[in-house]
Amino acid sequence: MVDLTAPFHMGVVVSDLAEAMEFYSAGAGLTWHSPQSLDVDLLVEGRTVKTNVRFTYSVTGPVQVELVTGPVGSVWDPRSDAGTYHMGYWTADLRGDLATLTAAGWTVRFSGTGPDGGPAGFAYLIGPDRQQIELVDVIVKAAFANWYAGGDFAV
């Protein structure tokens, strides 16, 4: 079960990643890991959608700030969802937690796509009052560790 009292990041959708990094650095003293750009396959309403996502995370925590942006029309389009977007949580059982949360009234908005076409890697859920969370599979912790050590985020 997901512990909603223990997020590891807060996601903020921004229109310009470099400008947002400067803004949060100047105002809050945050420093950033190197910006990343990934082409991803998403599962959105039962169909696979290809898109790009650009993001970075603050270096410090305990709850890191994620700045994220995507192209026009994507799930990370800043024209439709700019601002504080979601809280992110680790999960050791992505599909099990998705089943538990959807049974409790959450709706899966989109997710990464696995080899079998089902959810994999991460998933965004939305609650009845439009609150949004992201579940991130612990399997991608190695990609985060590589990125934090100066490499690229490679899953």
JSON list of C-alpha atoms in Angstrom, two decimals:
[
{"chain": "A", "resi": 1, "resn": "MET", "atom": "CA", "xyz": [0.00, 0.00, 0.00]},
{"chain": "A", "resi": 2, "resn": "VAL", "atom": "CA", "xyz": [1.23, 3.49, -0.84]},
{"chain": "A", "resi": 3, "resn": "ASP", "atom": "CA", "xyz": [2.09, 5.68, 2.15]},
{"chain": "A", "resi": 4, "resn": "LEU", "atom": "CA", "xyz": [0.63, 9.07, 1.16]},
{"chain": "A", "resi": 5, "resn": "THR", "atom": "CA", "xyz": [2.48, 10.70, 4.06]},
{"chain": "A", "resi": 6, "resn": "ALA", "atom": "CA", "xyz": [5.89, 9.91, 2.52]},
{"chain": "A", "resi": 7, "resn": "PRO", "atom": "CA", "xyz": [6.35, 11.50, -0.91]},
{"chain": "A", "resi": 8, "resn": "PHE", "atom": "CA", "xyz": [9.83, 11.60, -2.41]},
{"chain": "A", "resi": 9, "resn": "HIS", "atom": "CA", "xyz": [9.12, 14.40, -4.88]},
{"chain": "A", "resi": 10, "resn": "MET", "atom": "CA", "xyz": [6.73, 17.21, -5.76]},
{"chain": "A", "resi": 11, "resn": "GLY", "atom": "CA", "xyz": [6.17, 17.66, -9.49]},
{"chain": "A", "resi": 12, "resn": "VAL", "atom": "CA", "xyz": [5.75, 21.10, -11.05]},
{"chain": "A", "resi": 13, "resn": "VAL", "atom": "CA", "xyz": [4.83, 21.48, -14.73]},
{"chain": "A", "resi": 14, "resn": "VAL", "atom": "CA", "xyz": [6.69, 24.42, -16.27]},
{"chain": "A", "resi": 15, "resn": "SER", "atom": "CA", "xyz": [6.71, 26.08, -19.68]},
{"chain": "A", "resi": 16, "resn": "ASP", "atom": "CA", "xyz": [10.49, 26.56, -19.89]},
{"chain": "A", "resi": 17, "resn": "LEU", "atom": "CA", "xyz": [12.74, 24.18, -17.99]},
{"chain": "A", "resi": 18, "resn": "ALA", "atom": "CA", "xyz": [15.86, 26.41, -17.98]},
{"chain": "A", "resi": 19, "resn": "GLU", "atom": "CA", "xyz": [13.92, 29.49, -16.87]},
{"chain": "A", "resi": 20, "resn": "ALA", "atom": "CA", "xyz": [12.16, 27.53, -14.11]},
{"chain": "A", "resi": 21, "resn": "MET", "atom": "CA", "xyz": [15.48, 26.16, -12.86]},
{"chain": "A", "resi": 22, "resn": "GLU", "atom": "CA", "xyz": [16.82, 29.72, -12.62]},
{"chain": "A", "resi": 23, "resn": "PHE", "atom": "CA", "xyz": [13.63, 30.96, -10.95]},
{"chain": "A", "resi": 24, "resn": "TYR", "atom": "CA", "xyz": [13.64, 28.29, -8.22]},
{"chain": "A", "resi": 25, "resn": "SER", "atom": "CA", "xyz": [17.39, 28.63, -7.75]},
{"chain": "A", "resi": 26, "resn": "ALA", "atom": "CA", "xyz": [17.15, 32.38, -7.23]},
{"chain": "A", "resi": 27, "resn": "GLY", "atom": "CA", "xyz": [14.09, 32.30, -4.99]},
{"chain": "A", "resi": 28, "resn": "ALA", "atom": "CA", "xyz": [14.58, 29.09, -3.03]},
{"chain": "A", "resi": 29, "resn": "GLY", "atom": "CA", "xyz": [18.28, 28.32, -3.41]},
{"chain": "A", "resi": 30, "resn": "LEU", "atom": "CA", "xyz": [17.63, 25.00, -5.14]},
{"chain": "A", "resi": 31, "resn": "THR", "atom": "CA", "xyz": [20.30, 23.31, -7.22]},
{"chain": "A", "resi": 32, "resn": "TRP", "atom": "CA", "xyz": [19.51, 20.84, -9.96]},
{"chain": "A", "resi": 33, "resn": "HIS", "atom": "CA", "xyz": [20.58, 17.55, -11.45]},
{"chain": "A", "resi": 34, "resn": "SER", "atom": "CA", "xyz": [21.30, 17.76, -15.20]},
{"chain": "A", "resi": 35, "resn": "PRO", "atom": "CA", "xyz": [18.12, 18.20, -17.27]},
{"chain": "A", "resi": 36, "resn": "GLN", "atom": "CA", "xyz": [16.98, 15.04, -19.04]},
{"chain": "A", "resi": 37, "resn": "SER", "atom": "CA", "xyz": [14.97, 14.47, -22.21]},
{"chain": "A", "resi": 38, "resn": "LEU", "atom": "CA", "xyz": [13.28, 11.13, -22.80]},
{"chain": "A", "resi": 39, "resn": "ASP", "atom": "CA", "xyz": [11.08, 9.73, -25.52]},
{"chain": "A", "resi": 40, "resn": "VAL", "atom": "CA", "xyz": [8.44, 7.66, -23.74]},
{"chain": "A", "resi": 41, "resn": "ASP", "atom": "CA", "xyz": [5.57, 5.36, -24.62]},
{"chain": "A", "resi": 42, "resn": "LEU", "atom": "CA", "xyz": [2.57, 6.10, -22.44]},
{"chain": "A", "resi": 43, "resn": "LEU", "atom": "CA", "xyz": [-0.59, 4.15, -21.84]},
{"chain": "A", "resi": 44, "resn": "VAL", "atom": "CA", "xyz": [-3.39, 6.73, -22.03]},
{"chain": "A", "resi": 45, "resn": "GLU", "atom": "CA", "xyz": [-7.02, 5.58, -21.94]},
{"chain": "A", "resi": 46, "resn": "GLY", "atom": "CA", "xyz": [-6.09, 2.13, -23.21]},
{"chain": "A", "resi": 47, "resn": "ARG", "atom": "CA", "xyz": [-3.90, 3.23, -26.11]},
{"chain": "A", "resi": 48, "resn": "THR", "atom": "CA", "xyz": [-0.18, 3.76, -26.51]},
{"chain": "A", "resi": 49, "resn": "VAL", "atom": "CA", "xyz": [0.93, 7.35, -27.09]},
{"chain": "A", "resi": 50, "resn": "LYS", "atom": "CA", "xyz": [4.51, 8.33, -27.93]},
{"chain": "A", "resi": 51, "resn": "THR", "atom": "CA", "xyz": [5.76, 11.63, -26.54]},
{"chain": "A", "resi": 52, "resn": "ASN", "atom": "CA", "xyz": [8.78, 13.40, -25.14]},
{"chain": "A", "resi": 53, "resn": "VAL", "atom": "CA", "xyz": [9.27, 14.59, -21.59]},
{"chain": "A", "resi": 54, "resn": "ARG", "atom": "CA", "xyz": [11.94, 16.96, -20.26]},
{"chain": "A", "resi": 55, "resn": "PHE", "atom": "CA", "xyz": [12.62, 17.09, -16.54]},
{"chain": "A", "resi": 56, "resn": "THR", "atom": "CA", "xyz": [15.03, 17.69, -13.71]},
{"chain": "A", "resi": 57, "resn": "TYR", "atom": "CA", "xyz": [15.02, 17.12, -9.96]},
{"chain": "A", "resi": 58, "resn": "SER", "atom": "CA", "xyz": [16.39, 19.30, -7.21]},
{"chain": "A", "resi": 59, "resn": "VAL", "atom": "CA", "xyz": [19.56, 17.93, -5.63]},
{"chain": "A", "resi": 60, "resn": "THR", "atom": "CA", "xyz": [18.33, 18.22, -2.06]},
{"chain": "A", "resi": 61, "resn": "GLY", "atom": "CA", "xyz": [15.29, 16.89, -0.27]},
{"chain": "A", "resi": 62, "resn": "PRO", "atom": "CA", "xyz": [13.94, 15.20, 1.74]},
{"chain": "A", "resi": 63, "resn": "VAL", "atom": "CA", "xyz": [11.15, 15.89, -0.77]},
{"chain": "A", "resi": 64, "resn": "GLN", "atom": "CA", "xyz": [12.78, 16.82, -4.06]},
{"chain": "A", "resi": 65, "resn": "VAL", "atom": "CA", "xyz": [11.23, 19.28, -6.51]},
{"chain": "A", "resi": 66, "resn": "GLU", "atom": "CA", "xyz": [10.71, 17.92, -10.01]},
{"chain": "A", "resi": 67, "resn": "LEU", "atom": "CA", "xyz": [10.38, 20.40, -12.87]},
{"chain": "A", "resi": 68, "resn": "VAL", "atom": "CA", "xyz": [8.76, 18.77, -15.90]},
{"chain": "A", "resi": 69, "resn": "THR", "atom": "CA", "xyz": [7.57, 19.89, -19.33]},
{"chain": "A", "resi": 70, "resn": "GLY", "atom": "CA", "xyz": [6.27, 18.28, -22.48]},
{"chain": "A", "resi": 71, "resn": "PRO", "atom": "CA", "xyz": [5.20, 19.22, -25.96]},
{"chain": "A", "resi": 72, "resn": "VAL", "atom": "CA", "xyz": [1.90, 20.88, -26.81]},
{"chain": "A", "resi": 73, "resn": "GLY", "atom": "CA", "xyz": [-0.90, 18.35, -26.56]},
{"chain": "A", "resi": 74, "resn": "SER", "atom": "CA", "xyz": [1.04, 15.98, -24.30]},
{"chain": "A", "resi": 75, "resn": "VAL", "atom": "CA", "xyz": [0.14, 14.98, -20.76]},
{"chain": "A", "resi": 76, "resn": "TRP", "atom": "CA", "xyz": [2.85, 17.40, -19.60]},
{"chain": "A", "resi": 77, "resn": "ASP", "atom": "CA", "xyz": [1.64, 20.34, -21.75]},
{"chain": "A", "resi": 78, "resn": "PRO", "atom": "CA", "xyz": [2.21, 23.43, -19.59]},
{"chain": "A", "resi": 79, "resn": "ARG", "atom": "CA", "xyz": [-0.68, 25.25, -21.26]},
{"chain": "A", "resi": 80, "resn": "SER", "atom": "CA", "xyz": [-3.21, 22.93, -19.62]},
{"chain": "A", "resi": 81, "resn": "ASP", "atom": "CA", "xyz": [-1.59, 21.81, -16.36]},
{"chain": "A", "resi": 82, "resn": "ALA", "atom": "CA", "xyz": [1.12, 24.30, -15.35]},
{"chain": "A", "resi": 83, "resn": "GLY", "atom": "CA", "xyz": [2.01, 24.67, -11.70]},
{"chain": "A", "resi": 84, "resn": "THR", "atom": "CA", "xyz": [2.14, 22.21, -8.84]},
{"chain": "A", "resi": 85, "resn": "TYR", "atom": "CA", "xyz": [1.08, 19.05, -10.55]},
{"chain": "A", "resi": 86, "resn": "HIS", "atom": "CA", "xyz": [1.53, 16.02, -8.33]},
{"chain": "A", "resi": 87, "resn": "MET", "atom": "CA", "xyz": [3.23, 14.35, -5.39]},
{"chain": "A", "resi": 88, "resn": "GLY", "atom": "CA", "xyz": [5.42, 11.36, -6.24]},
{"chain": "A", "resi": 89, "resn": "TYR", "atom": "CA", "xyz": [5.72, 8.13, -4.25]},
{"chain": "A", "resi": 90, "resn": "TRP", "atom": "CA", "xyz": [7.87, 5.01, -4.56]},
{"chain": "A", "resi": 91, "resn": "THR", "atom": "CA", "xyz": [6.07, 1.70, -5.00]},
{"chain": "A", "resi": 92, "resn": "ALA", "atom": "CA", "xyz": [7.39, -1.84, -4.86]},
{"chain": "A", "resi": 93, "resn": "ASP", "atom": "CA", "xyz": [4.20, -3.16, -6.50]},
{"chain": "A", "resi": 94, "resn": "LEU", "atom": "CA", "xyz": [3.02, -0.74, -9.18]},
{"chain": "A", "resi": 95, "resn": "ARG", "atom": "CA", "xyz": [0.21, -2.86, -10.59]},
{"chain": "A", "resi": 96, "resn": "GLY", "atom": "CA", "xyz": [-0.95, -4.03, -7.16]},
{"chain": "A", "resi": 97, "resn": "ASP", "atom": "CA", "xyz": [-1.03, -0.46, -5.85]},
{"chain": "A", "resi": 98, "resn": "LEU", "atom": "CA", "xyz": [-2.89, 0.66, -8.97]},
{"chain": "A", "resi": 99, "resn": "ALA", "atom": "CA", "xyz": [-5.51, -2.02, -8.33]},
{"chain": "A", "resi": 100, "resn": "THR", "atom": "CA", "xyz": [-5.86, -1.00, -4.68]},
{"chain": "A", "resi": 101, "resn": "LEU", "atom": "CA", "xyz": [-6.12, 2.72, -5.44]},
{"chain": "A", "resi": 102, "resn": "THR", "atom": "CA", "xyz": [-8.55, 2.36, -8.35]},
{"chain": "A", "resi": 103, "resn": "ALA", "atom": "CA", "xyz": [-10.77, 0.14, -6.19]},
{"chain": "A", "resi": 104, "resn": "ALA", "atom": "CA", "xyz": [-10.77, 2.99, -3.64]},
{"chain": "A", "resi": 105, "resn": "GLY", "atom": "CA", "xyz": [-11.89, 5.60, -6.20]},
{"chain": "A", "resi": 106, "resn": "TRP", "atom": "CA", "xyz": [-8.69, 6.84, -7.85]},
{"chain": "A", "resi": 107, "resn": "THR", "atom": "CA", "xyz": [-8.49, 6.91, -11.66]},
{"chain": "A", "resi": 108, "resn": "VAL", "atom": "CA", "xyz": [-5.36, 6.08, -13.64]},
{"chain": "A", "resi": 109, "resn": "ARG", "atom": "CA", "xyz": [-4.68, 9.10, -15.84]},
{"chain": "A", "resi": 110, "resn": "PHE", "atom": "CA", "xyz": [-1.69, 7.60, -17.69]},
{"chain": "A", "resi": 111, "resn": "SER", "atom": "CA", "xyz": [1.31, 5.37, -17.12]},
{"chain": "A", "resi": 112, "resn": "GLY", "atom": "CA", "xyz": [4.48, 4.08, -18.66]},
{"chain": "A", "resi": 113, "resn": "THR", "atom": "CA", "xyz": [4.01, 1.02, -20.86]},
{"chain": "A", "resi": 114, "resn": "GLY", "atom": "CA", "xyz": [5.54, -2.40, -20.26]},
{"chain": "A", "resi": 115, "resn": "PRO", "atom": "CA", "xyz": [6.41, -5.12, -22.79]},
{"chain": "A", "resi": 116, "resn": "ASP", "atom": "CA", "xyz": [2.99, -6.72, -22.24]},
{"chain": "A", "resi": 117, "resn": "GLY", "atom": "CA", "xyz": [1.23, -3.39, -22.96]},
{"chain": "A", "resi": 118, "resn": "GLY", "atom": "CA", "xyz": [0.27, -2.87, -19.32]},
{"chain": "A", "resi": 119, "resn": "PRO", "atom": "CA", "xyz": [1.40, -0.20, -16.86]},
{"chain": "A", "resi": 120, "resn": "ALA", "atom": "CA", "xyz": [5.13, -0.14, -16.07]},
{"chain": "A", "resi": 121, "resn": "GLY", "atom": "CA", "xyz": [7.69, 2.20, -14.53]},
{"chain": "A", "resi": 122, "resn": "PHE", "atom": "CA", "xyz": [5.32, 4.89, -13.30]},
{"chain": "A", "resi": 123, "resn": "ALA", "atom": "CA", "xyz": [1.68, 5.89, -13.27]},
{"chain": "A", "resi": 124, "resn": "TYR", "atom": "CA", "xyz": [-0.25, 9.07, -12.59]},
{"chain": "A", "resi": 125, "resn": "LEU", "atom": "CA", "xyz": [-3.54, 8.82, -10.75]},
{"chain": "A", "resi": 126, "resn": "ILE", "atom": "CA", "xyz": [-6.18, 11.42, -10.08]},
{"chain": "A", "resi": 127, "resn": "GLY", "atom": "CA", "xyz": [-8.51, 11.49, -7.10]},
{"chain": "A", "resi": 128, "resn": "PRO", "atom": "CA", "xyz": [-12.13, 12.56, -6.89]},
{"chain": "A", "resi": 129, "resn": "ASP", "atom": "CA", "xyz": [-11.17, 16.14, -5.98]},
{"chain": "A", "resi": 130, "resn": "ARG", "atom": "CA", "xyz": [-8.61, 16.38, -8.85]},
{"chain": "A", "resi": 131, "resn": "GLN", "atom": "CA", "xyz": [-5.62, 15.71, -6.56]},
{"chain": "A", "resi": 132, "resn": "GLN", "atom": "CA", "xyz": [-2.92, 13.93, -8.52]},
{"chain": "A", "resi": 133, "resn": "ILE", "atom": "CA", "xyz": [-0.22, 11.50, -7.45]},
{"chain": "A", "resi": 134, "resn": "GLU", "atom": "CA", "xyz": [2.53, 9.67, -9.31]},
{"chain": "A", "resi": 135, "resn": "LEU", "atom": "CA", "xyz": [3.61, 6.17, -8.37]},
{"chain": "A", "resi": 136, "resn": "VAL", "atom": "CA", "xyz": [7.18, 5.38, -9.40]},
{"chain": "A", "resi": 137, "resn": "ASP", "atom": "CA", "xyz": [8.28, 1.76, -9.46]},
{"chain": "A", "resi": 138, "resn": "VAL", "atom": "CA", "xyz": [11.35, 1.09, -7.29]},
{"chain": "A", "resi": 139, "resn": "ILE", "atom": "CA", "xyz": [12.84, -0.71, -10.30]},
{"chain": "A", "resi": 140, "resn": "VAL", "atom": "CA", "xyz": [13.81, 2.71, -11.72]},
{"chain": "A", "resi": 141, "resn": "LYS", "atom": "CA", "xyz": [15.81, 3.67, -8.61]},
{"chain": "A", "resi": 142, "resn": "ALA", "atom": "CA", "xyz": [18.95, 2.48, -10.45]},
{"chain": "A", "resi": 143, "resn": "ALA", "atom": "CA", "xyz": [18.27, 5.00, -13.24]},
{"chain": "A", "resi": 144, "resn": "PHE", "atom": "CA", "xyz": [17.89, 7.76, -10.64]},
{"chain": "A", "resi": 145, "resn": "ALA", "atom": "CA", "xyz": [21.13, 6.70, -8.91]},
{"chain": "A", "resi": 146, "resn": "ASN", "atom": "CA", "xyz": [23.03, 6.76, -12.22]},
{"chain": "A", "resi": 147, "resn": "TRP", "atom": "CA", "xyz": [21.64, 10.19, -13.04]},
{"chain": "A", "resi": 148, "resn": "TYR", "atom": "CA", "xyz": [22.37, 11.58, -9.56]},
{"chain": "A", "resi": 149, "resn": "ALA", "atom": "CA", "xyz": [25.96, 10.33, -9.91]},
{"chain": "A", "resi": 150, "resn": "GLY", "atom": "CA", "xyz": [26.42, 12.43, -13.08]},
{"chain": "A", "resi": 151, "resn": "GLY", "atom": "CA", "xyz": [25.23, 10.05, -15.79]},
{"chain": "A", "resi": 152, "resn": "ASP", "atom": "CA", "xyz": [22.02, 10.05, -17.77]},
{"chain": "A", "resi": 153, "resn": "PHE", "atom": "CA", "xyz": [18.64, 8.81, -16.62]},
{"chain": "A", "resi": 154, "resn": "ALA", "atom": "CA", "xyz": [18.56, 5.50, -18.48]},
{"chain": "A", "resi": 155, "resn": "VAL", "atom": "CA", "xyz": [15.96, 2.87, -17.66]}
]
